[in-house]
């Protein structure tokens, strides 16, 4: 599902809201999730799952084309863990 499809589905279920308003709501929610993750905070939706940030340690990697070893610095990686309800729904 794309962002525009999400906006469309929310607008269909809430005919009293204008599409512009639904777009603003979705943008606010997504921007808040992004800003929270950027601060290193965890974002949890009960039953759905939790977004968090994990650190990937620095390492030596290999360029597959040349075989040359390359240093890769420490990185922050977004992580999603499904909630119990979603997990059970997917694994009946």
Tab-separated table of C-alpha atoms in Angstrom:
chain	number	residue	atom	x	y	z
A	1	UNK	CA	0.000	0.000	0.000
A	2	UNK	CA	1.301	3.422	-0.915
A	3	UNK	CA	0.827	6.654	0.989
A	4	UNK	CA	-1.750	7.889	-1.540
A	5	UNK	CA	-3.683	4.604	-1.265
A	6	UNK	CA	-3.707	4.955	2.518
A	7	UNK	CA	-5.019	8.514	2.247
A	8	UNK	CA	-7.709	7.367	-0.181
A	9	UNK	CA	-8.870	4.511	2.099
A	10	UNK	CA	-9.018	6.777	5.147
A	11	UNK	CA	-10.973	9.383	3.173
A	12	UNK	CA	-13.463	6.736	1.985
A	13	UNK	CA	-14.104	5.557	5.552
A	14	UNK	CA	-14.448	9.166	6.773
A	15	UNK	CA	-16.562	11.010	4.192
A	16	UNK	CA	-16.949	13.984	6.540
A	17	UNK	CA	-13.203	14.744	6.132
A	18	UNK	CA	-11.742	16.483	3.107
A	19	UNK	CA	-8.905	14.719	1.282
A	20	UNK	CA	-6.624	17.695	2.074
A	21	UNK	CA	-7.318	17.182	5.783
A	22	UNK	CA	-6.631	13.443	5.554
A	23	UNK	CA	-3.340	14.184	3.742
A	24	UNK	CA	-2.326	16.563	6.548
A	25	UNK	CA	-3.212	14.001	9.212
A	26	UNK	CA	-1.208	11.245	7.509
A	27	UNK	CA	1.733	13.629	6.994
A	28	UNK	CA	1.707	14.672	10.660
A	29	UNK	CA	1.638	11.055	11.854
A	30	UNK	CA	4.431	9.933	9.505
A	31	UNK	CA	6.572	12.995	10.284
A	32	UNK	CA	6.167	12.381	14.015
A	33	UNK	CA	7.260	8.758	13.599
A	34	UNK	CA	10.284	9.884	11.563
A	35	UNK	CA	11.290	12.617	14.005
A	36	UNK	CA	10.918	10.272	16.983
A	37	UNK	CA	13.123	7.648	15.330
A	38	UNK	CA	15.671	10.344	14.434
A	39	UNK	CA	15.878	11.175	18.171
A	40	UNK	CA	16.458	7.493	18.942
A	41	UNK	CA	13.007	7.036	20.468
A	42	UNK	CA	10.822	3.956	20.078
A	43	UNK	CA	7.377	4.237	18.422
A	44	UNK	CA	4.825	1.585	19.342
A	45	UNK	CA	1.342	0.845	18.037
A	46	UNK	CA	-0.265	-1.772	20.304
A	47	UNK	CA	-1.259	-4.894	18.382
A	48	UNK	CA	0.494	-3.679	15.220
A	49	UNK	CA	4.159	-3.362	16.123
A	50	UNK	CA	7.018	-1.149	17.191
A	51	UNK	CA	9.562	0.891	15.283
A	52	UNK	CA	12.994	1.396	16.818
A	53	UNK	CA	16.543	2.285	15.823
A	54	UNK	CA	19.420	-0.178	16.091
A	55	UNK	CA	23.107	0.584	15.809
A	56	UNK	CA	25.144	-1.396	13.325
A	57	UNK	CA	28.757	-1.620	14.453
A	58	UNK	CA	31.600	-0.471	12.201
A	59	UNK	CA	33.069	-3.257	10.102
A	60	UNK	CA	35.274	-4.171	7.194
A	61	UNK	CA	33.368	-4.977	4.020
A	62	UNK	CA	34.508	-6.174	0.623
A	63	UNK	CA	33.776	-4.438	-2.667
A	64	UNK	CA	32.264	-7.253	-4.747
A	65	UNK	CA	33.563	-5.826	-8.025
A	66	UNK	CA	37.202	-5.262	-7.053
A	67	UNK	CA	37.588	-7.423	-3.955
A	68	UNK	CA	39.075	-4.406	-2.168
A	69	UNK	CA	38.400	-4.145	1.589
A	70	UNK	CA	36.429	-1.056	2.596
A	71	UNK	CA	35.793	0.407	6.057
A	72	UNK	CA	32.089	0.877	6.798
A	73	UNK	CA	31.358	3.256	9.645
A	74	UNK	CA	28.795	2.769	12.403
A	75	UNK	CA	25.220	3.279	11.220
A	76	UNK	CA	21.745	3.618	12.676
A	77	UNK	CA	19.268	1.211	11.085
A	78	UNK	CA	15.468	1.406	11.436
A	79	UNK	CA	13.911	-1.789	12.793
A	80	UNK	CA	10.295	-2.977	12.957
A	81	UNK	CA	9.023	-5.712	15.240
A	82	UNK	CA	5.470	-6.970	14.765
A	83	UNK	CA	3.028	-6.857	17.636
A	84	UNK	CA	1.484	-10.028	19.000
A	85	UNK	CA	-1.887	-9.455	17.312
A	86	UNK	CA	-0.331	-8.845	13.868
A	87	UNK	CA	2.068	-11.752	14.290
A	88	UNK	CA	-0.799	-14.121	15.165
A	89	UNK	CA	-2.886	-12.862	12.241
A	90	UNK	CA	-0.022	-13.501	9.792
A	91	UNK	CA	0.798	-16.929	11.234
A	92	UNK	CA	-2.561	-18.648	11.723
